[in-house]
């Protein structure tokens, strides 16, 4: 019998977490949960409703009247806000540029973290984010902290954006990524830090498959 463990995958933007998490989840027949998509969903709705992103109270009451659903599909995880499929919209430049500000509010994190804990409660999950190993699933059987150089991460995001038809430049992306890293690491509420018991994986010189295989090996050792 293999155990339905929880795998926490944290690290900065563009480290390859979501691509690798999807492969690992598929191979293990686990559910992949992209928590960044939830912060993006809140940001998307707030922008649409014209809510000021520094108004934590207003954002909180909006979120309390919002349903966010994650649905696994062949094309990856689909995200629904109040029943509307916003999977493409939450990846727009506008949402990407504003999501750090929303994710910095403790009141918003509290609500989303509760939802994330509930989603992972039965195990058999690969959850990717920034605070999964430190706050959301501190009891996870396997914690990985994944990173890569800023330039390599920007290069990957550029390719990803090209595929999605989003315009960007390598220099612009390097600046954005460095700034987002800084905001995510320096915020007071659940900053991006490696959990003490997380395994560090530098993916700068690893292919997607090599990184996935490394995690699968670690996961299988925990599943016996
Ligand atoms: O992984 P991503 O780029 O989709 O994440 C979007 C933003 O949400 C990013 O600024 C970091 C933040 N985030 C967070 O604070 N905590 C998480 N568990 C996941 C994402």
Short mmCIF file of C-alpha atoms and ligand atoms in Angstrom, two decimals:
data_model
loop_
_atom_site.label_atom_id
_atom_site.label_comp_id
_atom_site.label_asym_id
_atom_site.label_seq_id
_atom_site.Cartn_x
_atom_site.Cartn_y
_atom_site.Cartn_z
CA UNK A 1 0.00 0.00 0.00
CA UNK A 2 1.33 3.42 -0.87
CA UNK A 3 0.53 6.34 1.38
CA UNK A 4 -1.44 9.35 0.15
CA UNK A 5 1.11 11.87 1.37
CA UNK A 6 1.10 15.67 1.18
CA UNK A 7 3.84 17.24 -0.91
CA UNK A 8 4.55 20.95 -0.30
CA UNK A 9 6.35 22.74 -3.11
CA UNK A 10 7.50 26.28 -2.39
CA UNK A 11 9.81 28.78 -4.01
CA UNK A 12 9.91 32.07 -5.91
CA UNK A 13 8.14 32.93 -9.17
CA UNK A 14 9.35 31.08 -12.25
CA UNK A 15 11.32 28.35 -10.47
CA UNK A 16 9.32 25.79 -12.44
CA UNK A 17 7.06 24.81 -9.56
CA UNK A 18 3.76 24.54 -11.42
CA UNK A 19 5.12 22.63 -14.44
CA UNK A 20 7.01 20.21 -12.23
CA UNK A 21 4.20 19.88 -9.67
CA UNK A 22 1.78 18.92 -12.44
CA UNK A 23 4.09 16.14 -13.67
CA UNK A 24 4.70 14.82 -10.16
CA UNK A 25 0.96 14.83 -9.37
CA UNK A 26 0.12 13.04 -12.60
CA UNK A 27 2.76 10.35 -12.06
CA UNK A 28 1.58 9.67 -8.51
CA UNK A 29 -2.12 10.03 -9.37
CA UNK A 30 -2.31 12.87 -6.84
CA UNK A 31 -4.24 16.16 -7.08
CA UNK A 32 -2.27 19.23 -8.08
CA UNK A 33 -3.25 22.43 -6.25
CA UNK A 34 -1.86 25.76 -7.46
CA UNK A 35 -2.38 28.15 -4.55
CA UNK A 36 -0.99 31.15 -6.46
CA UNK A 37 -4.06 30.86 -8.68
CA UNK A 38 -6.24 31.57 -5.64
CA UNK A 39 -4.39 34.84 -4.86
CA UNK A 40 -4.67 35.67 -8.56
CA UNK A 41 -8.43 34.94 -8.51
CA UNK A 42 -8.95 37.39 -5.63
CA UNK A 43 -6.85 40.00 -7.44
CA UNK A 44 -8.80 39.50 -10.66
CA UNK A 45 -12.16 40.05 -8.96
CA UNK A 46 -10.92 43.06 -6.97
CA UNK A 47 -9.60 44.73 -10.13
CA UNK A 48 -12.85 43.98 -11.95
CA UNK A 49 -14.89 45.51 -9.13
CA UNK A 50 -12.59 48.50 -8.76
CA UNK A 51 -11.72 47.72 -5.13
CA UNK A 52 -8.59 49.47 -3.87
CA UNK A 53 -5.92 46.84 -3.38
CA UNK A 54 -4.61 48.41 -0.18
CA UNK A 55 -8.06 48.25 1.44
CA UNK A 56 -7.74 44.94 3.34
CA UNK A 57 -11.17 45.23 4.96
CA UNK A 58 -12.97 45.77 1.67
CA UNK A 59 -11.01 42.94 0.02
CA UNK A 60 -11.87 40.65 2.91
CA UNK A 61 -15.61 41.33 2.70
CA UNK A 62 -15.46 40.82 -1.06
CA UNK A 63 -13.71 37.46 -0.58
CA UNK A 64 -16.27 36.37 2.01
CA UNK A 65 -18.92 36.72 -0.71
CA UNK A 66 -16.89 35.01 -3.41
CA UNK A 67 -16.66 31.35 -4.39
CA UNK A 68 -13.31 30.19 -5.71
CA UNK A 69 -13.20 26.70 -7.17
CA UNK A 70 -10.25 24.76 -8.52
CA UNK A 71 -10.96 21.99 -10.97
CA UNK A 72 -8.35 19.61 -12.34
CA UNK A 73 -8.50 19.18 -16.14
CA UNK A 74 -6.35 17.84 -18.96
CA UNK A 75 -5.05 21.35 -19.70
CA UNK A 76 -4.12 21.87 -16.05
CA UNK A 77 -6.00 23.31 -13.13
CA UNK A 78 -9.04 25.40 -14.05
CA UNK A 79 -10.04 28.30 -11.81
CA UNK A 80 -13.61 29.49 -11.36
CA UNK A 81 -14.63 32.70 -9.62
CA UNK A 82 -18.35 32.81 -8.79
CA UNK A 83 -18.89 30.10 -11.37
CA UNK A 84 -17.03 31.90 -14.17
CA UNK A 85 -13.97 30.22 -15.71
CA UNK A 86 -11.18 32.81 -15.26
CA UNK A 87 -8.22 30.47 -15.85
CA UNK A 88 -6.81 32.64 -18.67
CA UNK A 89 -7.74 36.04 -17.17
CA UNK A 90 -5.85 35.41 -13.91
CA UNK A 91 -2.58 35.13 -15.91
CA UNK A 92 -2.88 38.62 -17.46
CA UNK A 93 -0.08 41.17 -16.98
CA UNK A 94 -2.46 43.33 -14.94
CA UNK A 95 -3.21 40.56 -12.43
CA UNK A 96 0.46 39.51 -12.32
CA UNK A 97 1.56 43.07 -11.58
CA UNK A 98 -0.92 43.48 -8.71
CA UNK A 99 -1.15 40.09 -7.03
CA UNK A 100 1.76 40.61 -4.59
CA UNK A 101 -0.12 43.52 -3.04
CA UNK A 102 -3.21 41.39 -2.46
CA UNK A 103 -1.17 38.42 -1.19
CA UNK A 104 0.47 40.67 1.41
CA UNK A 105 -2.78 41.13 3.39
CA UNK A 106 -2.92 38.83 6.44
CA UNK A 107 -6.76 38.88 6.38
CA UNK A 108 -6.80 37.52 2.82
CA UNK A 109 -4.13 34.91 3.54
CA UNK A 110 -6.07 33.65 6.56
CA UNK A 111 -9.14 32.85 4.47
CA UNK A 112 -7.24 31.30 1.57
CA UNK A 113 -4.99 29.23 3.86
CA UNK A 114 -8.10 27.70 5.50
CA UNK A 115 -9.43 26.77 2.05
CA UNK A 116 -6.05 25.28 1.11
CA UNK A 117 -5.85 23.20 4.29
CA UNK A 118 -9.32 21.80 3.58
CA UNK A 119 -8.38 20.97 -0.02
CA UNK A 120 -5.31 19.03 1.15
CA UNK A 121 -6.88 17.34 4.16
CA UNK A 122 -7.33 13.92 2.56
CA UNK A 123 -3.71 13.76 1.37
CA UNK A 124 -2.63 12.67 -2.10
CA UNK A 125 -1.81 16.26 -3.05
CA UNK A 126 1.01 18.25 -4.56
CA UNK A 127 0.44 21.82 -3.44
CA UNK A 128 2.50 24.65 -4.87
CA UNK A 129 2.91 28.12 -3.40
CA UNK A 130 5.12 30.24 -1.17
CA UNK A 131 4.12 29.28 2.39
CA UNK A 132 2.90 25.70 1.98
CA UNK A 133 5.68 24.04 3.98
CA UNK A 134 5.82 26.81 6.58
CA UNK A 135 2.12 27.63 7.17
CA UNK A 136 -0.43 25.73 5.11
CA UNK A 137 0.83 22.15 5.53
CA UNK A 138 3.52 22.27 8.23
CA UNK A 139 2.94 18.52 8.72
CA UNK A 140 3.52 17.65 5.02
CA UNK A 141 5.53 14.45 4.63
CA UNK A 142 7.65 15.97 1.87
CA UNK A 143 8.65 19.61 1.53
CA UNK A 144 10.65 20.94 -1.40
CA UNK A 145 11.95 24.48 -1.76
CA UNK A 146 12.69 25.05 -5.42
CA UNK A 147 14.63 27.93 -6.93
CA UNK A 148 16.68 28.99 -9.97
CA UNK A 149 18.65 32.10 -10.97
CA UNK A 150 16.62 35.24 -11.79
CA UNK A 151 17.82 35.15 -15.42
CA UNK A 152 16.83 31.53 -15.90
CA UNK A 153 13.43 32.14 -14.33
CA UNK A 154 12.84 35.17 -16.58
CA UNK A 155 13.81 33.12 -19.64
CA UNK A 156 11.27 30.45 -18.69
CA UNK A 157 8.53 33.02 -18.08
CA UNK A 158 9.29 34.59 -21.47
CA UNK A 159 8.73 31.26 -23.23
CA UNK A 160 5.59 30.71 -21.21
CA UNK A 161 4.25 34.16 -22.08
CA UNK A 162 5.01 33.60 -25.78
CA UNK A 163 2.89 30.45 -25.65
CA UNK A 164 0.06 32.34 -23.99
CA UNK A 165 0.34 35.25 -26.42
CA UNK A 166 1.39 37.70 -23.68
CA UNK A 167 3.94 40.31 -24.77
CA UNK A 168 7.08 40.71 -22.64
CA UNK A 169 10.86 41.16 -22.80
CA UNK A 170 13.62 39.30 -20.96
CA UNK A 171 14.86 42.48 -19.26
CA UNK A 172 11.38 43.51 -18.19
CA UNK A 173 10.70 40.06 -16.80
CA UNK A 174 14.01 39.99 -14.89
CA UNK A 175 13.07 43.27 -13.22
CA UNK A 176 9.52 42.07 -12.46
CA UNK A 177 10.74 38.78 -11.02
CA UNK A 178 13.40 40.41 -8.82
CA UNK A 179 10.83 42.92 -7.55
CA UNK A 180 8.20 40.25 -6.89
CA UNK A 181 10.81 38.09 -5.05
CA UNK A 182 11.65 41.06 -2.89
CA UNK A 183 7.99 41.84 -2.09
CA UNK A 184 7.18 38.19 -1.39
CA UNK A 185 10.24 37.73 0.87
CA UNK A 186 9.96 40.99 2.76
CA UNK A 187 6.24 41.05 3.53
CA UNK A 188 5.24 40.65 7.16
CA UNK A 189 2.48 38.05 6.67
CA UNK A 190 3.97 34.64 5.82
CA UNK A 191 7.02 35.78 3.86
CA UNK A 192 8.62 33.48 1.32
CA UNK A 193 11.18 31.49 3.28
CA UNK A 194 12.42 27.94 3.13
CA UNK A 195 10.93 25.68 5.83
CA UNK A 196 13.61 24.23 8.12
CA UNK A 197 12.72 20.69 7.08
CA UNK A 198 12.41 21.44 3.34
CA UNK A 199 14.81 20.01 0.78
CA UNK A 200 16.40 22.68 -1.45
CA UNK A 201 16.29 21.98 -5.18
CA UNK A 202 18.13 24.33 -7.54
CA UNK A 203 16.57 23.92 -10.99
CA UNK A 204 18.82 26.42 -12.87
CA UNK A 205 20.64 23.62 -14.67
CA UNK A 206 18.01 20.91 -14.46
CA UNK A 207 15.51 20.01 -17.16
CA UNK A 208 11.85 19.83 -16.17
CA UNK A 209 12.03 16.06 -16.34
CA UNK A 210 15.17 15.85 -14.21
CA UNK A 211 13.61 18.02 -11.50
CA UNK A 212 10.37 16.00 -11.59
CA UNK A 213 12.29 12.71 -11.35
CA UNK A 214 14.22 14.02 -8.35
CA UNK A 215 10.99 14.87 -6.51
CA UNK A 216 9.35 11.58 -7.51
CA UNK A 217 12.29 9.70 -6.05
CA UNK A 218 11.98 11.61 -2.76
CA UNK A 219 8.19 11.15 -2.72
CA UNK A 220 8.33 7.42 -3.33
CA UNK A 221 10.73 7.02 -0.43
CA UNK A 222 8.11 8.67 1.83
CA UNK A 223 5.21 6.63 0.47
CA UNK A 224 6.30 3.12 1.53
O1 LIG B 1 2.83 31.39 -8.19
P1 LIG B 1 2.16 32.64 -8.74
O2 LIG B 1 3.06 33.53 -9.53
O3 LIG B 1 0.90 32.32 -9.49
O4 LIG B 1 1.73 33.46 -7.43
C1 LIG B 1 1.03 34.66 -7.51
C2 LIG B 1 1.32 35.53 -6.30
O5 LIG B 1 0.72 35.02 -5.14
C3 LIG B 1 2.79 35.78 -5.97
O6 LIG B 1 3.02 37.17 -5.83
C4 LIG B 1 3.01 35.12 -4.64
C5 LIG B 1 1.64 34.96 -4.06
N1 LIG B 1 1.46 33.68 -3.39
C6 LIG B 1 1.56 33.67 -2.03
O7 LIG B 1 1.80 34.70 -1.42
N2 LIG B 1 1.34 32.52 -1.35
C7 LIG B 1 1.06 31.37 -2.00
N3 LIG B 1 0.86 30.25 -1.30
C8 LIG B 1 1.01 31.36 -3.41
C9 LIG B 1 1.22 32.54 -4.08
#
